[in-house]
XYZ file of C-alpha atoms in Angstrom:
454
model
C -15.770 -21.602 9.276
C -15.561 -20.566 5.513
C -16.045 -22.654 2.584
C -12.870 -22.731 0.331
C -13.269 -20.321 -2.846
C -10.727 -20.834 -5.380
C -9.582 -17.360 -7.786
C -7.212 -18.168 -10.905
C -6.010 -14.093 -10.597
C -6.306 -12.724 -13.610
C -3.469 -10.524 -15.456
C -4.244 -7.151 -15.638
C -3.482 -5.074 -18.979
C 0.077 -5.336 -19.970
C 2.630 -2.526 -18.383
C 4.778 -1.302 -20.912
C 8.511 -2.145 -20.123
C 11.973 -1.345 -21.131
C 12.735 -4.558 -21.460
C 11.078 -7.937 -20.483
C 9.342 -7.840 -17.471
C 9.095 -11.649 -14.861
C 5.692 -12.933 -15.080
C 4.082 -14.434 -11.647
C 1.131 -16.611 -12.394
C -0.974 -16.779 -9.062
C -3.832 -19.014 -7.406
C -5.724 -18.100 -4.386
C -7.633 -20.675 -2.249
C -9.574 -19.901 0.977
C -11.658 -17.619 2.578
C -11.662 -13.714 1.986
C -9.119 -13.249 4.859
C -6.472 -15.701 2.301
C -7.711 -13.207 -0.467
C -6.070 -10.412 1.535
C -3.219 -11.923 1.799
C -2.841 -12.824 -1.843
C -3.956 -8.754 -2.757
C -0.471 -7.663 -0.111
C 1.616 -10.404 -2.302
C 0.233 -9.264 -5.863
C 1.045 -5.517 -4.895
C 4.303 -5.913 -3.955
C 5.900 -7.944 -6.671
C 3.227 -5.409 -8.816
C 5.476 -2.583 -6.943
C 9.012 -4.289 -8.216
C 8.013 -4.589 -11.726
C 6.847 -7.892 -12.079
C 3.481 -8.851 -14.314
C 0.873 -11.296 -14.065
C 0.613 -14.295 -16.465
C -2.773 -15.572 -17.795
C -1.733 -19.307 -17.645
C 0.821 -20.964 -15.350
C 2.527 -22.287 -18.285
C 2.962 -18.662 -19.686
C 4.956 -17.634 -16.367
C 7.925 -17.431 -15.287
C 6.721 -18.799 -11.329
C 3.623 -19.916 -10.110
C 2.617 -18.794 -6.431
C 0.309 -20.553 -4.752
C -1.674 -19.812 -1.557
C -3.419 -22.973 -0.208
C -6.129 -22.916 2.498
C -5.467 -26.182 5.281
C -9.058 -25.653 7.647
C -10.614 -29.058 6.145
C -9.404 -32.390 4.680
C -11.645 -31.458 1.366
C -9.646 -27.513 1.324
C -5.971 -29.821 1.692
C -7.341 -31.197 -1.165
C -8.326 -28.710 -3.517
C -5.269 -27.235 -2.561
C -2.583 -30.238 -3.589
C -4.764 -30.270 -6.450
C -3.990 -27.071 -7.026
C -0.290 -27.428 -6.725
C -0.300 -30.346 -8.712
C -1.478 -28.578 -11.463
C 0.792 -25.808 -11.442
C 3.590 -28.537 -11.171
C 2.406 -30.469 -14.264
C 1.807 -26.937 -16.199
C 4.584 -25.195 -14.892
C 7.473 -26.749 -12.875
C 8.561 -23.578 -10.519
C 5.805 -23.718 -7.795
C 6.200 -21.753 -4.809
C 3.461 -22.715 -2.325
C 2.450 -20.261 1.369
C -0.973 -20.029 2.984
C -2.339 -22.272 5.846
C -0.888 -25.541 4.557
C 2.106 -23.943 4.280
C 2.635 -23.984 7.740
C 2.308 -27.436 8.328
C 4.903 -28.408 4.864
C 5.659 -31.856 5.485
C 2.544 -33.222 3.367
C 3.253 -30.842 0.738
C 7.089 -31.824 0.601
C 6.080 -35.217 0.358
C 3.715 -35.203 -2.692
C 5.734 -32.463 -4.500
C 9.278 -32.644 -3.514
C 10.454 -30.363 -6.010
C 8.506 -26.774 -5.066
C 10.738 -24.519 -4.949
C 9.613 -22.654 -1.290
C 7.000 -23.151 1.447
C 5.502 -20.336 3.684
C 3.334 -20.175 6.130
C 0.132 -17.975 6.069
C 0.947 -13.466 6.350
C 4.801 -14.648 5.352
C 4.450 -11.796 2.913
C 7.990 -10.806 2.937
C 9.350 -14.703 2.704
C 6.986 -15.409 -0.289
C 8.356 -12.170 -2.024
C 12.116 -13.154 -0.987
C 11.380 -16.872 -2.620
C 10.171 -15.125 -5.741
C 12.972 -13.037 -5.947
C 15.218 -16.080 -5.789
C 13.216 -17.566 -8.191
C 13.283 -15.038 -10.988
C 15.178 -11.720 -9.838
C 12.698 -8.467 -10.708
C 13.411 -6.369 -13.636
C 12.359 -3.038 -11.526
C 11.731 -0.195 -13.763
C 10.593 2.442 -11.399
C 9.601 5.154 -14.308
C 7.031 2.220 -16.022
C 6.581 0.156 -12.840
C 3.136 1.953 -11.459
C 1.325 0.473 -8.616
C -1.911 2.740 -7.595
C -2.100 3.571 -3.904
C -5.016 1.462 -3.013
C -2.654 -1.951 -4.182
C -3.623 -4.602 -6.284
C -7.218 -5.810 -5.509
C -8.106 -9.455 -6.467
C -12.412 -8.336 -5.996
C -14.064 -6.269 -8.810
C -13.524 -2.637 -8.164
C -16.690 -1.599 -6.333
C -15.914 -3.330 -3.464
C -12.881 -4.744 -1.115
C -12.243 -6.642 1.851
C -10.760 -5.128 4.785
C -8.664 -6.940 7.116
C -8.246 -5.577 10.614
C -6.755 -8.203 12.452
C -4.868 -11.626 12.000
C -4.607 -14.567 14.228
C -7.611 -15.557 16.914
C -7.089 -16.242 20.466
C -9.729 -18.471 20.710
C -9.234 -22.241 21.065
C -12.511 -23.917 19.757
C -11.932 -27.704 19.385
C -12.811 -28.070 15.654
C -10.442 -25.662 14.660
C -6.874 -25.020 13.809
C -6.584 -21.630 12.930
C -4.701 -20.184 16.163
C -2.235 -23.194 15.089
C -1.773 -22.081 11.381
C -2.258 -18.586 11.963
C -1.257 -17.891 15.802
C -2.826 -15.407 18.511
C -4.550 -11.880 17.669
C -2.700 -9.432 16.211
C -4.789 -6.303 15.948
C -3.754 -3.502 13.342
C -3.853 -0.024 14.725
C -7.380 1.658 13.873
C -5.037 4.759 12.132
C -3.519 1.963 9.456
C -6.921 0.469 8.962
C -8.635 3.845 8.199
C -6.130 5.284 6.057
C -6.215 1.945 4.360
C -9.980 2.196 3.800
C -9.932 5.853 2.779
C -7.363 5.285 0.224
C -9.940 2.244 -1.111
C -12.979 4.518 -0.850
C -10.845 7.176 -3.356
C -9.585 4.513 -5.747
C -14.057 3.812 -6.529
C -14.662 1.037 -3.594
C -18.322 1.539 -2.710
C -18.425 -1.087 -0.512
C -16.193 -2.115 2.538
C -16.313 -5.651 4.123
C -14.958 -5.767 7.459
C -13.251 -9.098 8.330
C -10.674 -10.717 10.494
C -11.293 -14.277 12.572
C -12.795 -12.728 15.507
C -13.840 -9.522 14.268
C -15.499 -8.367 17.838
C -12.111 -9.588 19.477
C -9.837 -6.073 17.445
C -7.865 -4.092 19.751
C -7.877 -6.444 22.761
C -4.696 -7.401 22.103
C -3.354 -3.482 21.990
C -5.712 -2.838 25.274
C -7.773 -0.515 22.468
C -4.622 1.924 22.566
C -5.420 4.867 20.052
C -3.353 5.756 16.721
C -3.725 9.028 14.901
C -6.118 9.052 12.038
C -6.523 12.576 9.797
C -6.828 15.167 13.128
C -7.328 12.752 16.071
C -6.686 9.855 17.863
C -9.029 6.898 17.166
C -9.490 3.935 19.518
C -8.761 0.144 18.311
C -11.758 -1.317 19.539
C -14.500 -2.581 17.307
C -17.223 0.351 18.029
C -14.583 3.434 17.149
C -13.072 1.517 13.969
C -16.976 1.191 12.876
C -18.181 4.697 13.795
C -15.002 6.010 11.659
C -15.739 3.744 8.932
C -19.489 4.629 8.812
C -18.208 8.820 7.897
C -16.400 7.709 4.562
C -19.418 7.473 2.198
C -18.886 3.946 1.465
C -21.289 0.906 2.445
C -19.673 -0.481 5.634
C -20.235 -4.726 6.148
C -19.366 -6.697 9.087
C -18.277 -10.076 8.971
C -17.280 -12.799 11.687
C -18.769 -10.805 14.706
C -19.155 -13.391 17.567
C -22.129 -12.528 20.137
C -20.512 -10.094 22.893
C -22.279 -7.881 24.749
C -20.224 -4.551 22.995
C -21.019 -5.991 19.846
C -24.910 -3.790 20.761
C -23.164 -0.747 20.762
C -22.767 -1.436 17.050
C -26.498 -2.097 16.437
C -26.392 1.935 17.175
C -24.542 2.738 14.329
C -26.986 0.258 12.214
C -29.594 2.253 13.592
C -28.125 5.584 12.700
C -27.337 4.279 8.863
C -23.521 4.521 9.731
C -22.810 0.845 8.616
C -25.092 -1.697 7.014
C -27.225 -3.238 9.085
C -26.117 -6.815 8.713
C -23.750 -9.235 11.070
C -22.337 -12.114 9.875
C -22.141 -13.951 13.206
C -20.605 -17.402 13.597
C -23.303 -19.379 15.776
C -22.080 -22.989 14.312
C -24.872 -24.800 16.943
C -27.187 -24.042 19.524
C -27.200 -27.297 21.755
C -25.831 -25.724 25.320
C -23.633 -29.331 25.267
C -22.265 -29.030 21.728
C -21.394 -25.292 21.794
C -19.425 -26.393 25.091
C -18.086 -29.575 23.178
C -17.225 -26.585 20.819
C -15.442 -24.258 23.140
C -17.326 -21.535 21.917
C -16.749 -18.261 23.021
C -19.234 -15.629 24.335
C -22.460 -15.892 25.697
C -24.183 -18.515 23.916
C -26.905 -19.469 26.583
C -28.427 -15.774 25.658
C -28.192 -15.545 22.116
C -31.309 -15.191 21.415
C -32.577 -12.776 23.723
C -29.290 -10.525 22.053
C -30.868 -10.810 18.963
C -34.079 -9.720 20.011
C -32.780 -6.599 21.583
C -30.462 -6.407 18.459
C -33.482 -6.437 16.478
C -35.509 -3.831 18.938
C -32.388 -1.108 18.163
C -32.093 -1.665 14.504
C -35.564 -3.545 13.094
C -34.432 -4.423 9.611
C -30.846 -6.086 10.744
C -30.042 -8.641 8.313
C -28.576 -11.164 10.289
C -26.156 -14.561 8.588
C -24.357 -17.544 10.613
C -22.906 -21.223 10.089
C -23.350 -23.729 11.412
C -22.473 -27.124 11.784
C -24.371 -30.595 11.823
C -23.139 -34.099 13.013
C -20.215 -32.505 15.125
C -18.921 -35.398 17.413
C -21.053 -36.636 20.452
C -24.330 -34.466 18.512
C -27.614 -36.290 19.136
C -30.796 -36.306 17.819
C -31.888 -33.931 20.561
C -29.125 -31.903 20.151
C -29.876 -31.738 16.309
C -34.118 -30.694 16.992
C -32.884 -27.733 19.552
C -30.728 -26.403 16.881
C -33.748 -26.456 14.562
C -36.383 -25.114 17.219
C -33.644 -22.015 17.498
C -33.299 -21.289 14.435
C -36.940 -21.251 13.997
C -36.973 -19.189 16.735
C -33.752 -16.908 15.597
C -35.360 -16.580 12.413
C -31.790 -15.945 10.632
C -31.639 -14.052 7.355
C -28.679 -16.122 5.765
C -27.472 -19.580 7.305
C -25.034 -21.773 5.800
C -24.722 -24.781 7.178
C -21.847 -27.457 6.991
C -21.119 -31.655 7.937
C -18.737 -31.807 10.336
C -15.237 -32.839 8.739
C -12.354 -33.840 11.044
C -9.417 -31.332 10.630
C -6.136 -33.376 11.283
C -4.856 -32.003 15.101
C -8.171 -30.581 15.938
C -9.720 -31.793 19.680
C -12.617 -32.545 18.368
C -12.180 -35.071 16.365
C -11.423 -37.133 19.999
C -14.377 -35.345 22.163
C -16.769 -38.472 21.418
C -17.425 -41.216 18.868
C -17.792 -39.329 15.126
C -21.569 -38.995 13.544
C -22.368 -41.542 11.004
C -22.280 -40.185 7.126
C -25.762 -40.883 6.494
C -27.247 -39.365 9.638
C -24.958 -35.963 9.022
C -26.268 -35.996 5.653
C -29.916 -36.489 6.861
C -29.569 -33.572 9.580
C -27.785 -31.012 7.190
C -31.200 -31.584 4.214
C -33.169 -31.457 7.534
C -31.422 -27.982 8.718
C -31.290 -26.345 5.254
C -35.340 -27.281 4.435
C -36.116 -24.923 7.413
C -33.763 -22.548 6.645
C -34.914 -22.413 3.211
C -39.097 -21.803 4.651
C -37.456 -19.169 6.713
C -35.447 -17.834 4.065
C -38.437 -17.936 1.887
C -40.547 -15.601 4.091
C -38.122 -13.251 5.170
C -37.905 -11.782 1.345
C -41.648 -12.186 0.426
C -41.992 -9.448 3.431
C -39.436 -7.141 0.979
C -42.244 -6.891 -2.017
C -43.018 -3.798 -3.235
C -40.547 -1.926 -1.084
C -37.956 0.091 -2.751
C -34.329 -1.407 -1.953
C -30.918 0.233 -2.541
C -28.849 -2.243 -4.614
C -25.004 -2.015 -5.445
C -24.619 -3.800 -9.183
C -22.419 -6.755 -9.440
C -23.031 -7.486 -13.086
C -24.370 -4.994 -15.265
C -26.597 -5.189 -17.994
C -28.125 -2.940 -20.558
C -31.701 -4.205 -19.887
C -31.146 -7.112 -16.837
C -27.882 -6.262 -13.840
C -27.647 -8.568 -11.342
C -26.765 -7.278 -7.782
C -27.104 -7.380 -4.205
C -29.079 -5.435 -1.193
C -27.657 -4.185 1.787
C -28.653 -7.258 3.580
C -26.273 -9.318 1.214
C -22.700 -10.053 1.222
C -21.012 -10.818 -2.633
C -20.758 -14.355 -3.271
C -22.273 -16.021 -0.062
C -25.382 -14.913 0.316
C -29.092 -14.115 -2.665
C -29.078 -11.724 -5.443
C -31.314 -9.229 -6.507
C -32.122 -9.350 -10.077
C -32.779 -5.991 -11.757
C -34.749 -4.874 -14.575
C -34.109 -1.516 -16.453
C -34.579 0.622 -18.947
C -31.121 2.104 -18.924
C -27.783 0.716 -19.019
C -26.630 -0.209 -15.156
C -22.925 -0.508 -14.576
C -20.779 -2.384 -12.213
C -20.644 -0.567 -9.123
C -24.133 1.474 -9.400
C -26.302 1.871 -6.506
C -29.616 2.133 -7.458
C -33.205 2.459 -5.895
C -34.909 -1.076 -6.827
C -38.608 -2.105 -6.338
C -39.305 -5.294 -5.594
C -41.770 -7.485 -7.639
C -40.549 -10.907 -6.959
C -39.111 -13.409 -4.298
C -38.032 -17.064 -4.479
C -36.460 -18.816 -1.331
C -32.883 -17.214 -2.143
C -33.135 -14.082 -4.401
C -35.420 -11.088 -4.890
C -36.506 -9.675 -8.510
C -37.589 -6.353 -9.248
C -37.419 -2.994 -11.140
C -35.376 0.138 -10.975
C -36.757 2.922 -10.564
């Protein structure tokens, strides 16, 4: 469960063109897996010669992909449409809501096309129809890495779509359908082409990232001079021998998942999971339809924590699901306590329209899910807070997000870009986007760390 992050996509540099080139403005809503999508869109219309506009009502079509998880996302993303409407006129809408269209037919009647989410080629054909491309392919250069929506230094890598699991508060099998694994060879080649274009940092996701290859019974591809494995501890391993920092996202809690702690150990990948807890109640997880092992979470994360001792470790989670009680609500504090997670997020239950949940058991009142979610994010913060007062005076590698000539701001390897602290850096030289530098830390507040390069 993701919180929606909406990206206005930004026109590159103008392409010089024999004559005048279809502009596509473009709007991306949703979590980094919808970002990926958007990047495979922007590339190939990049590819057939078309540019991106600035302003919707500076293009020639607007495109935009909608996230449909939560009532509040629906939202955001009608606004959205509306807006390009208004501004524009020539709307072509795909992502999650697009695969449920009636609602969007009804408030906008006159888009011009609706897709589903990974419709790649039907959002391209509806362009097309739209305004036909004015392919130049002597000026129309596209680098080999594709169009990236993140900054340069770092990129999202998407290794799977679809989930097979069927947890009651969510829709994305629905929207999305069943795993679909890419073949580790595709994955690599895409993450070696990334890792040439200047990516220093890789961030593994998918739905159910310790799930990839099931699907494909882990049947090998060829990658460089040998066959590679899909299955989550080969794709890693491989990953780990490209140079590039390697982060794993949306790992749920199976027992293969410790082979990966290995490569944490070993300084293959970063050592930091992004695991999806969402509760610890034994009666809401099974409300919840969780997968994996819940009952022995924590003893995983001890022994997780025995392999690789500075594992970084973030979740979600979610207060005031249906049927929760106030005993349900302390054991979820006592564990986290106990879990002592780096990162937590935490989010009020919101009924998603054709989930199960929403009938499991009579809904949490507003006020007592907005009591339990200050309750839950107090503790995290006193955890939070003493996890990165232990980090003064050691000397952390951080990657720079924003550079400065005297003050960057960036991140550690136990932080993923946009979702989880900072670390703010003082220097004497210029530090550019992209740097990794050695950093000594000075300072910590409940979120971010402060210190020095050296």
């Amino acid at each position: 469960m993701t919180a929606s992050v909406p990206l206005r996509v930004p026109a590159p540099e103008p392409v010089p063109a024999a004559g005048a080139a279809p502009k596509v403005s473009f709007v991306s809503l949703g979590c980094p897996k919808a970002l990926v999508d958007s990047e495979r869109i922007i590339t190939q219309l990049r590819a057939e010669g078309y540019e991106l506009a600035r302003k919707h009502d500076g293009a020639d079509v607007v495109i935009v992909n909608t996230c449909g998880f939560l009532d509040s996302a629906k939202a955001e993303s009608l606004s959205a449409i509306g807006e390009a409407m208004a501004e524009n006129g020539k709307v072509i809408v795909t992502g999650c809501m697009g695969a449920e269209p009636d609602e969007i037919r009804e408030r906008f009647p006159d888009v011009l096309a609706i897709t589903g989410p990974q419709a790649y080629e039907s959002v391209v054909a509806a362009v097309h129809r739209a305004v036909p491309p004015a392919h130049d392919p002597f000026l129309d250069l596209v680098p080999p890495q594709g169009v990236k929506l993140t900054p340069r230094h770092y990129a999202y890598l998407k290794i799977s779509e679809g989930c097979n699991n069927r947890c009651s508060f969510c829709i994305i099998p629905k929207l999305r359908g069943d795993l679909v694994s890419r073949p580790a060879g595709d994955v690599l080649r895409e993450a070696e082409r990334l890792v040439r274009a200047g990516v220093k940092e890789l961030l593994v996701i998918s739905q159910d990232t310790s799930a990839y290859g099931v699907d494909l019974k882990y049947q090998a591809s060829l990658w460089r001079d040998r066959e590679v494995r899909t299955r989550f501890f080969d794709l890693a391993n491989e990953l780990g021998s490209l140079g590039a920092w390697v982060r794993l996202h949306y790992v749920y809690p199976y027992p293969h998942v410790d082979e990966v702690i290995g490569l944490m150990a070993e300084g293959k990948v970063l050592p930091y999971l992004d695991v999806p807890f969402q509760h610890a109640s034994p009666a809401v997880l099974k409300a919840m339809r969780r997968p994996g092992n819940q009952a022995k979470t924590l003893e995983r994360i001890r022994a997780w924590r025995e392999t690789a001792p500075d594992l970084a470790i973030r979740s979600t989670f979610i207060v005031g699901f249906p049927g929760e009680t106030e005993a349900d609500f302390s054991l979820l504090l006592d564990w986290l306590r106990e879990a002592r997670i780096d990162r937590a997020g935490c989010f009020k239950y919101e009924p998603v329209a054709g989930a199960l949940a929403n009938d499991i058991a009579a809904p949490v009142a507003k006020e007592v899910k907005e009591e339990r979610w200050h309750r839950f994010m107090r503790a995290q913060q006193e955890i939070s807070a003493t996890k990165l007062a232990a980090k003064l005076g050691k000397r952390l590698p951080v990657i720079i997000d924003e550079p400065g000539a005297s003050a960057a701001k960036g991140r550690s390897k136990y932080d993923a870009p946009e979702i989880d602290g900072a670390v703010h850096v003082a220097s004497r030289r210029p530090l550019r986007q992209g740097d990794i530098v050695m950093v000594k830390i000075e300072r910590a507040d409940a979120y971010d760390l402060h210190g020095v390069a050296v």
